[in-house]
PDB file of C-alpha atoms and ligand atoms in Angstrom:
ATOM      1  CA  MET J  19       0.144  -0.258   0.114  1.00 85.00           C
ATOM      2  CA  ASP J  20       1.298   3.522  -0.652  1.00 96.00           C
ATOM      3  CA  TYR J  21       0.567   5.202   2.248  1.00 98.00           C
ATOM      4  CA  ASP J  22       2.352   8.539   0.399  1.00 98.00           C
ATOM      5  CA  ALA J  23       0.110   8.423  -2.682  1.00 98.00           C
ATOM      6  CA  LYS J  24      -3.259   7.633  -0.643  1.00 98.00           C
ATOM      7  CA  ARG J  25      -1.976  10.539   1.721  1.00 98.00           C
ATOM      8  CA  ARG J  26      -1.555  12.971  -0.953  1.00 98.00           C
ATOM      9  CA  GLU J  27      -4.851  12.105  -2.821  1.00 98.00           C
ATOM     10  CA  MET J  28      -6.882  12.702   0.649  1.00 98.00           C
ATOM     11  CA  VAL J  29      -5.083  16.142   0.668  1.00 98.00           C
ATOM     12  CA  GLU J  30      -5.920  17.014  -3.068  1.00 98.00           C
ATOM     13  CA  THR J  31      -9.680  16.102  -3.022  1.00 98.00           C
ATOM     14  CA  GLN J  32     -10.593  16.182   0.727  1.00 98.00           C
ATOM     15  CA  LEU J  33      -9.334  19.101   1.987  1.00 98.00           C
ATOM     16  CA  LYS J  34      -8.230  21.791  -0.926  1.00 98.00           C
ATOM     17  CA  ALA J  35     -11.072  20.917  -3.196  1.00 98.00           C
ATOM     18  CA  ARG J  36     -13.062  22.349  -0.385  1.00 98.00           C
ATOM     19  CA  ASP J  37     -12.048  25.078   1.746  1.00 97.00           C
ATOM     20  CA  ILE J  38      -9.363  24.172   3.233  1.00 98.00           C
ATOM     21  CA  VAL J  39      -6.942  26.837   2.291  1.00 98.00           C
ATOM     22  CA  ASP J  40      -4.380  27.684   5.270  1.00 98.00           C
ATOM     23  CA  ALA J  41      -1.087  26.037   3.416  1.00 98.00           C
ATOM     24  CA  ARG J  42       0.265  24.757   7.123  1.00 98.00           C
ATOM     25  CA  VAL J  43      -2.754  22.528   7.335  1.00 99.00           C
ATOM     26  CA  LEU J  44      -2.437  20.870   3.723  1.00 98.00           C
ATOM     27  CA  LYS J  45       1.180  20.572   5.078  1.00 98.00           C
ATOM     28  CA  ALA J  46       0.634  19.117   8.347  1.00 98.00           C
ATOM     29  CA  MET J  47      -2.093  16.800   6.977  1.00 98.00           C
ATOM     30  CA  LEU J  48       0.234  15.653   4.369  1.00 98.00           C
ATOM     31  CA  GLU J  49       3.356  15.142   6.484  1.00 98.00           C
ATOM     32  CA  VAL J  50       1.042  13.194   8.801  1.00 98.00           C
ATOM     33  CA  PRO J  51       1.214   9.094   8.831  1.00 98.00           C
ATOM     34  CA  ARG J  52      -2.868   9.103   9.820  1.00 98.00           C
ATOM     35  CA  HIS J  53      -2.449   5.091   9.352  1.00 98.00           C
ATOM     36  CA  GLU J  54       0.315   5.228  12.596  1.00 98.00           C
ATOM     37  CA  PHE J  55      -3.166   5.887  14.208  1.00 98.00           C
ATOM     38  CA  LEU J  56      -5.192   3.621  13.580  1.00 97.00           C
ATOM     39  CA  PRO J  57      -5.242  -0.265  13.990  1.00 95.00           C
ATOM     40  CA  PRO J  58      -3.547  -2.898  11.422  1.00 96.00           C
ATOM     41  CA  GLU J  59      -6.634  -3.863  10.059  1.00 96.00           C
ATOM     42  CA  LEU J  60      -7.909  -0.284   8.827  1.00 97.00           C
ATOM     43  CA  ARG J  61      -4.905   1.067   7.778  1.00 97.00           C
ATOM     44  CA  ASP J  62      -5.199   0.555   4.185  1.00 97.00           C
ATOM     45  CA  VAL J  63      -9.024   2.967   4.651  1.00 98.00           C
ATOM     46  CA  ALA J  64      -6.773   5.554   6.509  1.00 98.00           C
ATOM     47  CA  TYR J  65      -7.602   8.315   4.089  1.00 98.00           C
ATOM     48  CA  GLY J  66     -10.644   7.626   3.047  1.00 98.00           C
ATOM     49  CA  ASP J  67     -13.465  10.393   2.965  1.00 98.00           C
ATOM     50  CA  PHE J  68     -14.945   8.983   6.935  1.00 98.00           C
ATOM     51  CA  PRO J  69     -14.589   8.379  10.195  1.00 97.00           C
ATOM     52  CA  LEU J  70     -12.948   5.003  11.618  1.00 97.00           C
ATOM     53  CA  PRO J  71     -13.458   3.024  15.343  1.00 96.00           C
ATOM     54  CA  ILE J  72     -10.629   2.959  17.091  1.00 95.00           C
ATOM     55  CA  SER J  73     -10.221   0.869  19.797  1.00 92.00           C
ATOM     56  CA  GLU J  74     -12.556   1.712  23.484  1.00 93.00           C
ATOM     57  CA  ASN J  75     -15.858   1.949  21.460  1.00 92.00           C
ATOM     58  CA  GLN J  76     -14.062   5.534  20.214  1.00 95.00           C
ATOM     59  CA  THR J  77     -13.468   7.231  17.004  1.00 96.00           C
ATOM     60  CA  ILE J  78     -11.112   8.914  15.080  1.00 97.00           C
ATOM     61  CA  SER J  79     -12.718  12.001  12.844  1.00 97.00           C
ATOM     62  CA  GLN J  80     -12.603  11.828   9.272  1.00 98.00           C
ATOM     63  CA  PRO J  81      -9.372  14.457   7.750  1.00 98.00           C
ATOM     64  CA  TYR J  82     -11.527  17.231   6.112  1.00 98.00           C
ATOM     65  CA  ILE J  83     -13.196  17.517  10.138  1.00 98.00           C
ATOM     66  CA  VAL J  84      -9.514  17.390  11.820  1.00 98.00           C
ATOM     67  CA  ALA J  85      -8.191  20.344   9.070  1.00 98.00           C
ATOM     68  CA  LEU J  86     -11.216  22.503   9.070  1.00 98.00           C
ATOM     69  CA  MET J  87     -11.213  22.693  13.382  1.00 98.00           C
ATOM     70  CA  THR J  88      -7.235  22.632  13.038  1.00 98.00           C
ATOM     71  CA  GLN J  89      -7.600  25.957  10.927  1.00 98.00           C
ATOM     72  CA  GLU J  90     -10.235  27.401  12.747  1.00 98.00           C
ATOM     73  CA  LEU J  91      -7.939  27.430  15.893  1.00 98.00           C
ATOM     74  CA  GLU J  92      -5.340  29.315  13.150  1.00 98.00           C
ATOM     75  CA  LEU J  93      -2.454  28.553  14.565  1.00 98.00           C
ATOM     76  CA  LYS J  94       0.678  30.301  13.684  1.00 98.00           C
ATOM     77  CA  GLY J  95       3.941  28.286  15.120  1.00 98.00           C
ATOM     78  CA  GLN J  96       4.378  29.684  18.876  1.00 98.00           C
ATOM     79  CA  GLU J  97       1.255  28.400  20.708  1.00 98.00           C
ATOM     80  CA  LYS J  98      -0.001  26.443  24.062  1.00 98.00           C
ATOM     81  CA  VAL J  99      -2.953  23.985  23.311  1.00 99.00           C
ATOM     82  CA  LEU J 100      -5.427  22.386  24.832  1.00 99.00           C
ATOM     83  CA  GLU J 101      -6.712  19.587  22.855  1.00 99.00           C
ATOM     84  CA  ILE J 102      -9.546  17.411  25.071  1.00 98.00           C
ATOM     85  CA  GLY J 103      -9.876  14.053  23.811  1.00 98.00           C
ATOM     86  CA  ALA J 104      -6.650  12.528  22.454  1.00 98.00           C
ATOM     87  CA  GLY J 105      -8.286   9.107  21.290  1.00 98.00           C
ATOM     88  CA  SER J 106      -5.544   7.650  18.539  1.00 98.00           C
ATOM     89  CA  GLY J 107      -3.048  11.094  19.135  1.00 98.00           C
ATOM     90  CA  TYR J 108      -3.710  11.657  15.364  1.00 98.00           C
ATOM     91  CA  GLN J 109      -5.369  15.275  15.909  1.00 98.00           C
ATOM     92  CA  ALA J 110      -2.838  16.130  18.220  1.00 98.00           C
ATOM     93  CA  ALA J 111      -0.568  14.975  16.516  1.00 98.00           C
ATOM     94  CA  ILE J 112      -1.263  17.653  13.568  1.00 99.00           C
ATOM     95  CA  LEU J 113      -1.089  19.978  15.896  1.00 99.00           C
ATOM     96  CA  SER J 114       2.317  19.622  17.141  1.00 98.00           C
ATOM     97  CA  ARG J 115       2.884  20.607  13.948  1.00 98.00           C
ATOM     98  CA  LEU J 116       1.656  23.978  13.739  1.00 98.00           C
ATOM     99  CA  ALA J 117       2.073  25.036  17.515  1.00 98.00           C
ATOM    100  CA  LYS J 118       4.689  25.093  20.260  1.00 98.00           C
ATOM    101  CA  THR J 119       3.227  23.167  23.148  1.00 98.00           C
ATOM    102  CA  VAL J 120      -0.015  20.256  22.590  1.00 99.00           C
ATOM    103  CA  TYR J 121      -1.401  19.159  26.238  1.00 99.00           C
ATOM    104  CA  THR J 122      -3.956  16.565  24.669  1.00 98.00           C
ATOM    105  CA  MET J 123      -5.783  15.181  27.651  1.00 98.00           C
ATOM    106  CA  GLU J 124      -7.722  11.552  26.988  1.00 98.00           C
ATOM    107  CA  ARG J 125     -10.238  10.070  30.197  1.00 98.00           C
ATOM    108  CA  ILE J 126      -9.733   6.478  29.298  1.00 97.00           C
ATOM    109  CA  PRO J 127      -6.091   5.258  29.973  1.00 98.00           C
ATOM    110  CA  ALA J 128      -5.056   2.617  27.933  1.00 97.00           C
ATOM    111  CA  LEU J 129      -5.962   5.149  24.812  1.00 98.00           C
ATOM    112  CA  ALA J 130      -3.819   7.842  26.494  1.00 98.00           C
ATOM    113  CA  GLU J 131      -1.139   4.792  26.689  1.00 98.00           C
ATOM    114  CA  HIS J 132      -1.411   3.822  23.071  1.00 98.00           C
ATOM    115  CA  ALA J 133      -1.563   7.686  21.708  1.00 98.00           C
ATOM    116  CA  GLY J 134       1.316   8.550  23.964  1.00 98.00           C
ATOM    117  CA  SER J 135       3.501   5.229  22.346  1.00 98.00           C
ATOM    118  CA  VAL J 136       2.761   6.529  18.541  1.00 98.00           C
ATOM    119  CA  LEU J 137       3.680   9.835  19.037  1.00 98.00           C
ATOM    120  CA  ARG J 138       6.798   9.188  20.536  1.00 98.00           C
ATOM    121  CA  LYS J 139       7.519   6.678  18.000  1.00 98.00           C
ATOM    122  CA  LEU J 140       7.229   8.705  15.491  1.00 98.00           C
ATOM    123  CA  CYS J 141       8.766  11.464  17.299  1.00 98.00           C
ATOM    124  CA  TYR J 142       5.757  14.700  18.131  1.00 98.00           C
ATOM    125  CA  MET J 143       7.978  15.904  21.080  1.00 97.00           C
ATOM    126  CA  ASN J 144       6.137  18.441  21.898  1.00 98.00           C
ATOM    127  CA  VAL J 145       2.950  16.735  22.426  1.00 98.00           C
ATOM    128  CA  ASN J 146       1.691  15.395  26.387  1.00 98.00           C
ATOM    129  CA  VAL J 147      -0.728  13.027  26.273  1.00 98.00           C
ATOM    130  CA  MET J 148      -2.689  13.228  29.958  1.00 98.00           C
ATOM    131  CA  VAL J 149      -5.267  10.869  31.683  1.00 98.00           C
ATOM    132  CA  GLY J 150      -8.267  12.959  33.124  1.00 98.00           C
ATOM    133  CA  ASP J 151     -11.251  14.301  33.156  1.00 98.00           C
ATOM    134  CA  GLY J 152     -10.845  17.526  29.892  1.00 98.00           C
ATOM    135  CA  THR J 153     -14.443  18.866  31.221  1.00 98.00           C
ATOM    136  CA  LEU J 154     -12.093  20.480  33.779  1.00 98.00           C
ATOM    137  CA  GLY J 155      -9.609  21.517  31.294  1.00 98.00           C
ATOM    138  CA  LEU J 156      -6.383  21.447  32.415  1.00 98.00           C
ATOM    139  CA  LYS J 157      -5.197  24.228  35.031  1.00 98.00           C
ATOM    140  CA  LYS J 158      -1.859  23.720  36.283  1.00 98.00           C
ATOM    141  CA  HIS J 159      -0.584  24.840  32.074  1.00 98.00           C
ATOM    142  CA  SER J 160      -3.107  27.821  31.545  1.00 98.00           C
ATOM    143  CA  PRO J 161      -4.232  30.123  29.889  1.00 98.00           C
ATOM    144  CA  TYR J 162      -4.369  28.428  26.512  1.00 98.00           C
ATOM    145  CA  ASP J 163      -4.044  30.374  22.982  1.00 98.00           C
ATOM    146  CA  ALA J 164      -6.531  27.934  21.159  1.00 99.00           C
ATOM    147  CA  ILE J 165      -8.013  24.679  23.012  1.00 99.00           C
ATOM    148  CA  ILE J 166      -9.703  21.960  20.677  1.00 99.00           C
ATOM    149  CA  VAL J 167     -12.694  19.738  21.886  1.00 98.00           C
ATOM    150  CA  THR J 168     -12.993  16.748  19.939  1.00 98.00           C
ATOM    151  CA  ALA J 169     -15.960  15.010  21.743  1.00 98.00           C
ATOM    152  CA  ALA J 170     -19.311  16.353  21.977  1.00 98.00           C
ATOM    153  CA  CYS J 171     -21.003  18.157  24.780  1.00 97.00           C
ATOM    154  CA  PHE J 172     -24.182  19.626  25.394  1.00 97.00           C
ATOM    155  CA  LYS J 173     -22.819  23.109  26.631  1.00 97.00           C
ATOM    156  CA  VAL J 174     -19.730  24.473  26.929  1.00 98.00           C
ATOM    157  CA  PRO J 175     -17.830  23.300  29.994  1.00 98.00           C
ATOM    158  CA  ASP J 176     -16.848  26.309  32.189  1.00 98.00           C
ATOM    159  CA  ALA J 177     -13.657  25.326  32.697  1.00 98.00           C
ATOM    160  CA  LEU J 178     -12.381  25.738  29.842  1.00 98.00           C
ATOM    161  CA  LYS J 179     -13.754  29.299  28.679  1.00 98.00           C
ATOM    162  CA  GLU J 180     -12.032  30.348  31.760  1.00 98.00           C
ATOM    163  CA  GLN J 181      -8.939  28.899  30.850  1.00 98.00           C
ATOM    164  CA  LEU J 182      -8.658  30.487  26.925  1.00 98.00           C
ATOM    165  CA  LYS J 183      -6.626  33.412  26.380  1.00 98.00           C
ATOM    166  CA  GLU J 184      -7.319  36.859  26.015  1.00 98.00           C
ATOM    167  CA  GLY J 185      -7.754  36.680  21.722  1.00 98.00           C
ATOM    168  CA  GLY J 186      -7.508  32.603  22.147  1.00 98.00           C
ATOM    169  CA  ARG J 187      -9.741  30.469  20.116  1.00 98.00           C
ATOM    170  CA  LEU J 188     -12.004  27.429  21.179  1.00 98.00           C
ATOM    171  CA  VAL J 189     -13.771  25.425  18.870  1.00 98.00           C
ATOM    172  CA  ILE J 190     -15.975  22.291  20.168  1.00 98.00           C
ATOM    173  CA  PRO J 191     -18.617  20.755  18.808  1.00 98.00           C
ATOM    174  CA  VAL J 192     -22.182  21.751  21.231  1.00 98.00           C
ATOM    175  CA  GLY J 193     -25.464  19.659  20.475  1.00 98.00           C
ATOM    176  CA  ASP J 194     -27.255  16.533  21.977  1.00 96.00           C
ATOM    177  CA  GLU J 195     -25.812  13.165  20.883  1.00 91.00           C
ATOM    178  CA  TRP J 196     -27.789  12.753  17.823  1.00 93.00           C
ATOM    179  CA  GLY J 197     -26.103  15.594  15.927  1.00 97.00           C
ATOM    180  CA  GLN J 198     -23.815  18.968  17.088  1.00 98.00           C
ATOM    181  CA  ALA J 199     -22.932  21.919  15.761  1.00 98.00           C
ATOM    182  CA  LEU J 200     -19.043  22.546  15.409  1.00 98.00           C
ATOM    183  CA  ILE J 201     -19.085  25.960  17.293  1.00 98.00           C
ATOM    184  CA  LYS J 202     -15.895  28.812  17.578  1.00 98.00           C
ATOM    185  CA  ILE J 203     -15.303  30.620  20.368  1.00 98.00           C
ATOM    186  CA  THR J 204     -13.337  33.484  20.015  1.00 98.00           C
ATOM    187  CA  LYS J 205     -12.306  35.518  23.656  1.00 98.00           C
ATOM    188  CA  SER J 206     -12.201  38.874  22.900  1.00 95.00           C
ATOM    189  CA  ARG J 207     -11.849  41.639  25.466  1.00 94.00           C
ATOM    190  CA  GLY J 208     -13.112  39.630  28.002  1.00 89.00           C
ATOM    191  CA  GLU J 209     -15.721  38.196  25.894  1.00 96.00           C
ATOM    192  CA  LEU J 210     -16.788  34.936  24.137  1.00 97.00           C
ATOM    193  CA  VAL J 211     -17.696  35.276  20.977  1.00 98.00           C
ATOM    194  CA  GLU J 212     -19.306  32.977  19.025  1.00 97.00           C
ATOM    195  CA  ARG J 213     -19.914  31.254  15.755  1.00 98.00           C
ATOM    196  CA  LYS J 214     -21.114  28.284  14.057  1.00 98.00           C
ATOM    197  CA  ILE J 215     -19.103  26.664  11.877  1.00 98.00           C
ATOM    198  CA  CYS J 216     -20.998  23.387  10.420  1.00 97.00           C
ATOM    199  CA  ASP J 217     -22.760  20.338  11.517  1.00 97.00           C
ATOM    200  CA  CYS J 218     -21.399  17.437  12.991  1.00 97.00           C
ATOM    201  CA  ALA J 219     -21.228  14.356  15.130  1.00 96.00           C
ATOM    202  CA  PHE J 220     -18.612  13.519  17.573  1.00 97.00           C
ATOM    203  CA  VAL J 221     -18.413  10.679  20.178  1.00 96.00           C
ATOM    204  CA  PRO J 222     -20.086  11.832  23.795  1.00 97.00           C
ATOM    205  CA  LEU J 223     -17.576  14.005  26.351  1.00 98.00           C
ATOM    206  CA  VAL J 224     -17.741  12.287  29.280  1.00 98.00           C
ATOM    207  CA  GLY J 225     -17.205  13.787  33.001  1.00 98.00           C
ATOM    208  CA  GLU J 226     -17.607  15.867  35.636  1.00 97.00           C
ATOM    209  CA  ASP J 227     -18.698  18.882  33.230  1.00 96.00           C
ATOM    210  CA  GLY J 228     -20.136  16.481  30.626  1.00 96.00           C
ATOM    211  CA  TRP J 229     -22.648  13.935  29.937  1.00 96.00           C
ATOM    212  CA  LYS J 230     -22.554  11.178  32.522  1.00 94.00           C
ATOM    213  CA  GLU J 231     -21.346   7.429  31.941  1.00 85.00           C
TER     214      GLU J 231
HETATM  215  N1  LIG E  17      -9.152  13.616  18.526  1.00 85.13           N
HETATM  216  C1  LIG E  17      -9.509  11.896  18.604  1.00 85.13           C
HETATM  217  C2  LIG E  17     -11.045  11.472  18.359  1.00 85.13           C
HETATM  218  C3  LIG E  17     -11.002  11.783  19.464  1.00 85.13           C
HETATM  219  S1  LIG E  17     -12.740  10.631  20.151  1.00 85.13           S
HETATM  220  C4  LIG E  17      -8.423  12.086  17.714  1.00 85.13           C
HETATM  221  O1  LIG E  17      -7.769  11.938  16.843  1.00 85.13           O
HETATM  222  O2  LIG E  17      -8.390  10.139  17.305  1.00 85.13           O
HETATM  223  C5  LIG E  17     -12.662  11.566  21.260  1.00 85.13           C
HETATM  224  C6  LIG E  17     -12.019  10.981  22.526  1.00 85.13           C
HETATM  225  O3  LIG E  17     -12.939  12.221  24.122  1.00 85.13           O
HETATM  226  C7  LIG E  17     -12.288   9.681  23.019  1.00 85.13           C
HETATM  227  O4  LIG E  17     -11.201   8.787  23.058  1.00 85.13           O
HETATM  228  C8  LIG E  17     -12.945   9.848  24.339  1.00 85.13           C
HETATM  229  O5  LIG E  17     -12.272   8.802  25.714  1.00 85.13           O
HETATM  230  C9  LIG E  17     -12.604  10.990  24.790  1.00 85.13           C
HETATM  231  N2  LIG E  17     -13.086  11.647  25.851  1.00 85.13           N
HETATM  232  C10 LIG E  17     -14.532  11.612  26.263  1.00 85.13           C
HETATM  233  N3  LIG E  17     -14.836  12.001  27.746  1.00 85.13           N
HETATM  234  C11 LIG E  17     -13.481  12.979  27.589  1.00 85.13           C
HETATM  235  C12 LIG E  17     -13.427  13.765  28.970  1.00 85.13           C
HETATM  236  N4  LIG E  17     -13.793  14.264  30.159  1.00 85.13           N
HETATM  237  N5  LIG E  17     -11.375  14.096  29.085  1.00 85.13           N
HETATM  238  C13 LIG E  17     -10.761  13.621  28.510  1.00 85.13           C
HETATM  239  N6  LIG E  17     -11.231  12.776  26.749  1.00 85.13           N
HETATM  240  C14 LIG E  17     -12.471  12.336  27.027  1.00 85.13           C
END
């Protein structure tokens, strides 16, 4: 399987052909080997235009959604970014190419461990995988220039609003368990300005300020 060719085709037909225009995001999507983050039996379809299952009943988002959410974070290279929902570690790998430091939180220890080992193997050394409840954010390293939540919320967790830097961007799916709106929140002079990006469907964010198990 020629994964590099598949990845080039993905960038052309799924990202450039739609509305992904940030050259740095396109470069990261071209470089990060998405197949490495998937179980062996799914690697051949790693570059398809759809989400895929990972272990523990979780999913890795469709490449286009990863690129779109990343583009909305407006990363230039010097940022500290928080991701909630490490899952496979793929989204964190993309972020690691575009920001200075990435913290990614995962509530399921086995997933966090696996994501960490793939990220280390690929030498993405500026990513820190943390086990914990991301609905409470990660106060210790706050505030963040950008926060991305890759699991669905019925409301925006308060901690994430608080841990966003002035001028910072928060991208988060908000809705019910069947479907959500992908929302971008910008903190501007202490006020939170909200804009809807598109409709989406994510697995639930489970935690103290999220859904119960
Ligand atoms: N971004 C991932 C996919 C995320 S799937 C990737 O690139 O592969 C959503 C993930 O959020 C799941 O792994 C799930 O376990 C995790 N999750 C759900 N609730 C959470 C919480 N409160 N804190 C941290 N992670 C959470």
